[in-house]
Amino acid sequence: MYEGAIQDLIDELGRLPGVGPKSAQRIAFHVLQSDPADVHRLAGALQRVKELVRFCTTCYNVAEAEQCRICRDSRRSGDVLCVVEEPKDVVAIERTGEFRGRYHVLGGAINPLEGIGPDHLRVRELMTRLGGGAVRELILATDPNTEGEATATYLALLVKPMGIAVSRLASGLPVGGDLEYADEITLGRAFSGRRAV
Ligand SMILES: [Zn+2]
Protein backbone atom coordinates (compact mmCIF):
# COMPACT_ATOMS: atom_id res chain seq x y z
CA MET A 1 0.00 0.00 0.00
CA TYR A 2 1.17 3.46 -0.89
CA GLU A 3 -0.25 6.61 0.52
CA GLY A 4 -2.56 9.22 -0.90
CA ALA A 5 -2.75 10.05 -4.57
CA ILE A 6 -0.59 7.23 -5.92
CA GLN A 7 -2.68 4.61 -4.09
CA ASP A 8 -5.88 6.29 -5.31
CA LEU A 9 -4.62 5.99 -8.88
CA ILE A 10 -3.62 2.34 -8.40
CA ASP A 11 -7.08 1.60 -6.96
CA GLU A 12 -8.87 3.32 -9.86
CA LEU A 13 -6.73 1.61 -12.50
CA GLY A 14 -7.25 -1.74 -10.77
CA ARG A 15 -10.99 -1.42 -11.34
CA LEU A 16 -10.53 -1.36 -15.10
CA PRO A 17 -11.23 -4.60 -17.02
CA GLY A 18 -8.12 -6.68 -17.61
CA VAL A 19 -5.92 -4.62 -15.29
CA GLY A 20 -4.61 -6.62 -12.34
CA PRO A 21 -2.95 -5.15 -9.23
CA LYS A 22 0.56 -5.45 -10.71
CA SER A 23 -0.41 -3.75 -13.96
CA ALA A 24 -2.23 -1.03 -12.03
CA GLN A 25 0.92 -0.35 -10.04
CA ARG A 26 3.09 -0.35 -13.16
CA ILE A 27 0.79 2.08 -14.99
CA ALA A 28 0.53 4.35 -11.93
CA PHE A 29 4.32 4.66 -11.71
CA HIS A 30 4.52 5.17 -15.45
CA VAL A 31 2.09 8.09 -15.08
CA LEU A 32 4.12 9.45 -12.18
CA GLN A 33 7.26 9.51 -14.32
CA SER A 34 5.55 10.84 -17.44
CA ASP A 35 5.77 14.32 -18.84
CA PRO A 36 2.98 16.52 -17.34
CA ALA A 37 1.71 17.34 -20.86
CA ASP A 38 1.22 13.63 -21.62
CA VAL A 39 -0.69 13.10 -18.37
CA HIS A 40 -2.87 16.12 -19.16
CA ARG A 41 -3.68 14.70 -22.57
CA LEU A 42 -4.66 11.35 -21.03
CA ALA A 43 -6.85 13.00 -18.40
CA GLY A 44 -8.49 15.13 -21.11
CA ALA A 45 -9.19 12.09 -23.28
CA LEU A 46 -10.82 10.31 -20.33
CA GLN A 47 -13.06 13.28 -19.64
CA ARG A 48 -13.96 13.95 -23.26
CA VAL A 49 -15.03 10.36 -23.90
CA LYS A 50 -17.76 10.78 -21.28
CA GLU A 51 -18.72 14.27 -22.40
CA LEU A 52 -18.81 13.74 -26.15
CA VAL A 53 -19.50 10.12 -26.93
CA ARG A 54 -23.04 8.84 -26.99
CA PHE A 55 -24.93 6.13 -28.81
CA CYS A 56 -26.23 6.53 -32.37
CA THR A 57 -30.00 6.91 -32.26
CA THR A 58 -30.34 4.62 -35.30
CA CYS A 59 -27.88 1.75 -34.84
CA TYR A 60 -26.56 2.26 -31.25
CA ASN A 61 -22.95 2.34 -32.34
CA VAL A 62 -20.83 4.93 -30.54
CA ALA A 63 -21.25 8.38 -32.04
CA GLU A 64 -20.36 12.01 -31.46
CA ALA A 65 -23.54 13.24 -33.11
CA GLU A 66 -27.17 12.20 -33.28
CA GLN A 67 -26.09 9.52 -35.74
CA CYS A 68 -22.81 7.65 -36.10
CA ARG A 69 -20.41 8.07 -39.02
CA ILE A 70 -21.73 4.93 -40.74
CA CYS A 71 -25.42 5.87 -40.51
CA ARG A 72 -24.62 9.35 -41.84
CA ASP A 73 -22.75 7.92 -44.84
CA SER A 74 -25.20 7.99 -47.76
CA ARG A 75 -22.93 5.75 -49.85
CA ARG A 76 -23.61 2.80 -47.52
CA SER A 77 -26.29 0.42 -48.62
CA GLY A 78 -29.46 0.43 -46.55
CA ASP A 79 -30.73 -2.96 -47.69
CA VAL A 80 -28.21 -5.07 -45.77
CA LEU A 81 -28.11 -4.84 -42.00
CA CYS A 82 -25.42 -6.50 -39.90
CA VAL A 83 -26.31 -7.28 -36.29
CA VAL A 84 -23.44 -7.24 -33.79
CA GLU A 85 -23.19 -7.38 -30.01
CA GLU A 86 -20.96 -4.38 -29.26
CA PRO A 87 -19.52 -1.28 -30.95
CA LYS A 88 -16.09 -2.95 -30.94
CA ASP A 89 -17.51 -5.58 -33.32
CA VAL A 90 -18.43 -2.81 -35.79
CA VAL A 91 -14.78 -1.78 -35.77
CA ALA A 92 -13.64 -5.38 -36.30
CA ILE A 93 -15.96 -5.83 -39.32
CA GLU A 94 -15.10 -2.41 -40.77
CA ARG A 95 -11.43 -3.42 -40.70
CA THR A 96 -12.16 -6.34 -43.06
CA GLY A 97 -13.43 -3.95 -45.75
CA GLU A 98 -15.98 -6.65 -46.75
CA PHE A 99 -19.14 -4.86 -45.71
CA ARG A 100 -20.79 -1.78 -47.19
CA GLY A 101 -24.18 -2.02 -45.49
CA ARG A 102 -25.32 -0.73 -42.13
CA TYR A 103 -25.22 -2.06 -38.58
CA HIS A 104 -27.39 -2.68 -35.57
CA VAL A 105 -25.63 -2.94 -32.20
CA LEU A 106 -27.57 -5.08 -29.71
CA GLY A 107 -25.63 -4.06 -26.62
CA GLY A 108 -24.82 -7.65 -25.62
CA ALA A 109 -26.09 -11.18 -26.13
CA ILE A 110 -28.78 -13.38 -24.64
CA ASN A 111 -27.38 -14.97 -21.49
CA PRO A 112 -29.93 -16.72 -19.27
CA LEU A 113 -27.33 -17.46 -16.59
CA GLU A 114 -26.77 -13.75 -16.10
CA GLY A 115 -30.45 -12.94 -16.51
CA ILE A 116 -29.97 -11.18 -19.85
CA GLY A 117 -32.94 -11.75 -22.14
CA PRO A 118 -34.04 -10.15 -25.42
CA ASP A 119 -35.71 -7.32 -23.49
CA HIS A 120 -32.32 -6.23 -22.17
CA LEU A 121 -30.95 -5.93 -25.71
CA ARG A 122 -31.94 -3.59 -28.53
CA VAL A 123 -34.14 -6.20 -30.16
CA ARG A 124 -37.31 -4.14 -30.16
CA GLU A 125 -35.38 -1.31 -31.85
CA LEU A 126 -34.11 -3.80 -34.44
CA MET A 127 -37.63 -5.01 -35.18
CA THR A 128 -38.77 -1.40 -35.62
CA ARG A 129 -35.97 -0.80 -38.12
CA LEU A 130 -36.80 -3.97 -40.04
CA GLY A 131 -40.46 -3.01 -40.02
CA GLY A 132 -39.51 0.00 -42.17
CA GLY A 133 -39.27 -2.41 -45.11
CA ALA A 134 -35.94 -1.25 -46.59
CA VAL A 135 -33.84 -4.15 -45.30
CA ARG A 136 -33.55 -7.19 -47.60
CA GLU A 137 -30.82 -9.12 -45.79
CA LEU A 138 -29.92 -9.44 -42.14
CA ILE A 139 -26.45 -10.71 -41.29
CA LEU A 140 -26.14 -12.14 -37.78
CA ALA A 141 -22.59 -11.39 -36.70
CA THR A 142 -22.90 -12.15 -33.01
CA ASP A 143 -19.91 -13.78 -31.31
CA PRO A 144 -19.13 -17.45 -32.12
CA ASN A 145 -19.85 -18.59 -28.55
CA THR A 146 -22.89 -20.03 -26.72
CA GLU A 147 -24.51 -16.67 -26.01
CA GLY A 148 -23.84 -15.35 -29.51
CA GLU A 149 -25.28 -18.50 -31.10
CA ALA A 150 -28.37 -18.37 -28.87
CA THR A 151 -28.91 -14.74 -29.84
CA ALA A 152 -28.49 -15.48 -33.56
CA THR A 153 -30.96 -18.39 -33.35
CA TYR A 154 -33.48 -16.26 -31.50
CA LEU A 155 -33.24 -13.41 -34.01
CA ALA A 156 -33.40 -15.74 -37.02
CA LEU A 157 -36.70 -17.22 -35.75
CA LEU A 158 -38.05 -13.74 -35.16
CA VAL A 159 -37.01 -12.21 -38.47
CA LYS A 160 -37.45 -14.98 -41.06
CA PRO A 161 -41.26 -14.78 -41.05
CA MET A 162 -40.87 -11.15 -42.16
CA GLY A 163 -39.54 -12.35 -45.52
CA ILE A 164 -36.04 -10.98 -44.90
CA ALA A 165 -33.07 -13.16 -45.87
CA VAL A 166 -31.11 -14.08 -42.75
CA SER A 167 -27.48 -15.20 -42.82
CA ARG A 168 -24.87 -16.12 -40.25
CA LEU A 169 -21.11 -15.65 -40.53
CA ALA A 170 -19.38 -18.72 -41.97
CA SER A 171 -17.49 -21.11 -39.76
CA GLY A 172 -13.76 -20.65 -39.50
CA LEU A 173 -14.06 -18.19 -36.69
CA PRO A 174 -12.54 -19.51 -33.47
CA VAL A 175 -15.43 -21.13 -31.58
CA GLY A 176 -16.00 -19.82 -28.09
CA GLY A 177 -14.21 -16.65 -28.99
CA ASP A 178 -14.96 -13.03 -29.39
CA LEU A 179 -15.47 -11.46 -32.82
CA GLU A 180 -12.95 -8.73 -32.14
CA TYR A 181 -10.13 -11.26 -31.63
CA ALA A 182 -10.51 -12.78 -35.07
CA ASP A 183 -7.90 -11.50 -37.50
CA GLU A 184 -9.09 -9.42 -40.45
CA ILE A 185 -8.58 -12.16 -43.05
CA THR A 186 -10.48 -14.82 -41.09
CA LEU A 187 -13.31 -12.42 -40.28
CA GLY A 188 -13.40 -11.17 -43.87
CA ARG A 189 -13.68 -14.76 -45.16
CA ALA A 190 -16.38 -15.57 -42.63
CA PHE A 191 -18.22 -12.53 -43.91
CA SER A 192 -18.04 -13.23 -47.62
CA GLY A 193 -18.82 -16.92 -46.98
CA ARG A 194 -21.84 -16.24 -44.80
CA ARG A 195 -24.56 -18.84 -45.06
CA ALA A 196 -28.33 -18.51 -45.02
CA VAL A 197 -30.06 -19.71 -41.87
ZN1 LIG B 1 -25.43 4.52 -36.44
PDB file of C-alpha atoms in Angstrom, residues 55-154:
ATOM      1  CA  PHE A  55     -24.933   6.126 -28.812  1.00  0.00           C
ATOM      2  CA  CYS A  56     -26.229   6.531 -32.366  1.00  0.00           C
ATOM      3  CA  THR A  57     -30.003   6.910 -32.264  1.00  0.00           C
ATOM      4  CA  THR A  58     -30.340   4.623 -35.302  1.00  0.00           C
ATOM      5  CA  CYS A  59     -27.884   1.752 -34.836  1.00  0.00           C
ATOM      6  CA  TYR A  60     -26.560   2.258 -31.255  1.00  0.00           C
ATOM      7  CA  ASN A  61     -22.949   2.338 -32.344  1.00  0.00           C
ATOM      8  CA  VAL A  62     -20.828   4.925 -30.538  1.00  0.00           C
ATOM      9  CA  ALA A  63     -21.254   8.385 -32.041  1.00  0.00           C
ATOM     10  CA  GLU A  64     -20.356  12.006 -31.456  1.00  0.00           C
ATOM     11  CA  ALA A  65     -23.536  13.242 -33.105  1.00  0.00           C
ATOM     12  CA  GLU A  66     -27.170  12.195 -33.278  1.00  0.00           C
ATOM     13  CA  GLN A  67     -26.090   9.518 -35.742  1.00  0.00           C
ATOM     14  CA  CYS A  68     -22.814   7.647 -36.103  1.00  0.00           C
ATOM     15  CA  ARG A  69     -20.405   8.068 -39.020  1.00  0.00           C
ATOM     16  CA  ILE A  70     -21.731   4.926 -40.744  1.00  0.00           C
ATOM     17  CA  CYS A  71     -25.420   5.872 -40.509  1.00  0.00           C
ATOM     18  CA  ARG A  72     -24.616   9.351 -41.840  1.00  0.00           C
ATOM     19  CA  ASP A  73     -22.753   7.924 -44.843  1.00  0.00           C
ATOM     20  CA  SER A  74     -25.203   7.991 -47.764  1.00  0.00           C
ATOM     21  CA  ARG A  75     -22.928   5.745 -49.852  1.00  0.00           C
ATOM     22  CA  ARG A  76     -23.610   2.801 -47.517  1.00  0.00           C
ATOM     23  CA  SER A  77     -26.294   0.420 -48.620  1.00  0.00           C
ATOM     24  CA  GLY A  78     -29.460   0.431 -46.549  1.00  0.00           C
ATOM     25  CA  ASP A  79     -30.732  -2.961 -47.688  1.00  0.00           C
ATOM     26  CA  VAL A  80     -28.208  -5.067 -45.770  1.00  0.00           C
ATOM     27  CA  LEU A  81     -28.109  -4.835 -42.005  1.00  0.00           C
ATOM     28  CA  CYS A  82     -25.420  -6.499 -39.903  1.00  0.00           C
ATOM     29  CA  VAL A  83     -26.307  -7.284 -36.291  1.00  0.00           C
ATOM     30  CA  VAL A  84     -23.444  -7.244 -33.793  1.00  0.00           C
ATOM     31  CA  GLU A  85     -23.193  -7.376 -30.012  1.00  0.00           C
ATOM     32  CA  GLU A  86     -20.964  -4.377 -29.261  1.00  0.00           C
ATOM     33  CA  PRO A  87     -19.522  -1.280 -30.953  1.00  0.00           C
ATOM     34  CA  LYS A  88     -16.087  -2.951 -30.944  1.00  0.00           C
ATOM     35  CA  ASP A  89     -17.508  -5.580 -33.325  1.00  0.00           C
ATOM     36  CA  VAL A  90     -18.434  -2.812 -35.791  1.00  0.00           C
ATOM     37  CA  VAL A  91     -14.781  -1.776 -35.766  1.00  0.00           C
ATOM     38  CA  ALA A  92     -13.642  -5.382 -36.302  1.00  0.00           C
ATOM     39  CA  ILE A  93     -15.957  -5.827 -39.315  1.00  0.00           C
ATOM     40  CA  GLU A  94     -15.102  -2.412 -40.770  1.00  0.00           C
ATOM     41  CA  ARG A  95     -11.427  -3.422 -40.701  1.00  0.00           C
ATOM     42  CA  THR A  96     -12.156  -6.335 -43.061  1.00  0.00           C
ATOM     43  CA  GLY A  97     -13.428  -3.951 -45.751  1.00  0.00           C
ATOM     44  CA  GLU A  98     -15.981  -6.649 -46.753  1.00  0.00           C
ATOM     45  CA  PHE A  99     -19.137  -4.865 -45.707  1.00  0.00           C
ATOM     46  CA  ARG A 100     -20.793  -1.775 -47.194  1.00  0.00           C
ATOM     47  CA  GLY A 101     -24.179  -2.016 -45.488  1.00  0.00           C
ATOM     48  CA  ARG A 102     -25.321  -0.730 -42.132  1.00  0.00           C
ATOM     49  CA  TYR A 103     -25.217  -2.060 -38.585  1.00  0.00           C
ATOM     50  CA  HIS A 104     -27.389  -2.676 -35.573  1.00  0.00           C
ATOM     51  CA  VAL A 105     -25.634  -2.936 -32.197  1.00  0.00           C
ATOM     52  CA  LEU A 106     -27.565  -5.079 -29.712  1.00  0.00           C
ATOM     53  CA  GLY A 107     -25.631  -4.062 -26.621  1.00  0.00           C
ATOM     54  CA  GLY A 108     -24.816  -7.648 -25.622  1.00  0.00           C
ATOM     55  CA  ALA A 109     -26.089 -11.183 -26.131  1.00  0.00           C
ATOM     56  CA  ILE A 110     -28.780 -13.381 -24.640  1.00  0.00           C
ATOM     57  CA  ASN A 111     -27.377 -14.973 -21.489  1.00  0.00           C
ATOM     58  CA  PRO A 112     -29.934 -16.719 -19.274  1.00  0.00           C
ATOM     59  CA  LEU A 113     -27.331 -17.460 -16.588  1.00  0.00           C
ATOM     60  CA  GLU A 114     -26.771 -13.746 -16.097  1.00  0.00           C
ATOM     61  CA  GLY A 115     -30.448 -12.944 -16.507  1.00  0.00           C
ATOM     62  CA  ILE A 116     -29.973 -11.181 -19.850  1.00  0.00           C
ATOM     63  CA  GLY A 117     -32.939 -11.749 -22.143  1.00  0.00           C
ATOM     64  CA  PRO A 118     -34.043 -10.145 -25.425  1.00  0.00           C
ATOM     65  CA  ASP A 119     -35.712  -7.319 -23.487  1.00  0.00           C
ATOM     66  CA  HIS A 120     -32.316  -6.226 -22.171  1.00  0.00           C
ATOM     67  CA  LEU A 121     -30.949  -5.929 -25.710  1.00  0.00           C
ATOM     68  CA  ARG A 122     -31.942  -3.586 -28.531  1.00  0.00           C
ATOM     69  CA  VAL A 123     -34.136  -6.205 -30.164  1.00  0.00           C
ATOM     70  CA  ARG A 124     -37.311  -4.139 -30.162  1.00  0.00           C
ATOM     71  CA  GLU A 125     -35.382  -1.314 -31.853  1.00  0.00           C
ATOM     72  CA  LEU A 126     -34.106  -3.804 -34.441  1.00  0.00           C
ATOM     73  CA  MET A 127     -37.629  -5.010 -35.183  1.00  0.00           C
ATOM     74  CA  THR A 128     -38.771  -1.402 -35.622  1.00  0.00           C
ATOM     75  CA  ARG A 129     -35.971  -0.799 -38.121  1.00  0.00           C
ATOM     76  CA  LEU A 130     -36.798  -3.975 -40.043  1.00  0.00           C
ATOM     77  CA  GLY A 131     -40.457  -3.006 -40.021  1.00  0.00           C
ATOM     78  CA  GLY A 132     -39.506  -0.004 -42.169  1.00  0.00           C
ATOM     79  CA  GLY A 133     -39.268  -2.412 -45.113  1.00  0.00           C
ATOM     80  CA  ALA A 134     -35.935  -1.246 -46.585  1.00  0.00           C
ATOM     81  CA  VAL A 135     -33.837  -4.153 -45.300  1.00  0.00           C
ATOM     82  CA  ARG A 136     -33.546  -7.194 -47.596  1.00  0.00           C
ATOM     83  CA  GLU A 137     -30.821  -9.119 -45.793  1.00  0.00           C
ATOM     84  CA  LEU A 138     -29.921  -9.445 -42.137  1.00  0.00           C
ATOM     85  CA  ILE A 139     -26.455 -10.711 -41.287  1.00  0.00           C
ATOM     86  CA  LEU A 140     -26.141 -12.142 -37.783  1.00  0.00           C
ATOM     87  CA  ALA A 141     -22.587 -11.391 -36.702  1.00  0.00           C
ATOM     88  CA  THR A 142     -22.898 -12.148 -33.010  1.00  0.00           C
ATOM     89  CA  ASP A 143     -19.905 -13.781 -31.306  1.00  0.00           C
ATOM     90  CA  PRO A 144     -19.133 -17.448 -32.117  1.00  0.00           C
ATOM     91  CA  ASN A 145     -19.850 -18.593 -28.550  1.00  0.00           C
ATOM     92  CA  THR A 146     -22.889 -20.034 -26.718  1.00  0.00           C
ATOM     93  CA  GLU A 147     -24.507 -16.666 -26.006  1.00  0.00           C
ATOM     94  CA  GLY A 148     -23.844 -15.352 -29.508  1.00  0.00           C
ATOM     95  CA  GLU A 149     -25.283 -18.504 -31.100  1.00  0.00           C
ATOM     96  CA  ALA A 150     -28.369 -18.370 -28.873  1.00  0.00           C
ATOM     97  CA  THR A 151     -28.905 -14.742 -29.836  1.00  0.00           C
ATOM     98  CA  ALA A 152     -28.494 -15.481 -33.558  1.00  0.00           C
ATOM     99  CA  THR A 153     -30.962 -18.393 -33.348  1.00  0.00           C
ATOM    100  CA  TYR A 154     -33.478 -16.264 -31.496  1.00  0.00           C
TER     101      TYR A 154
END
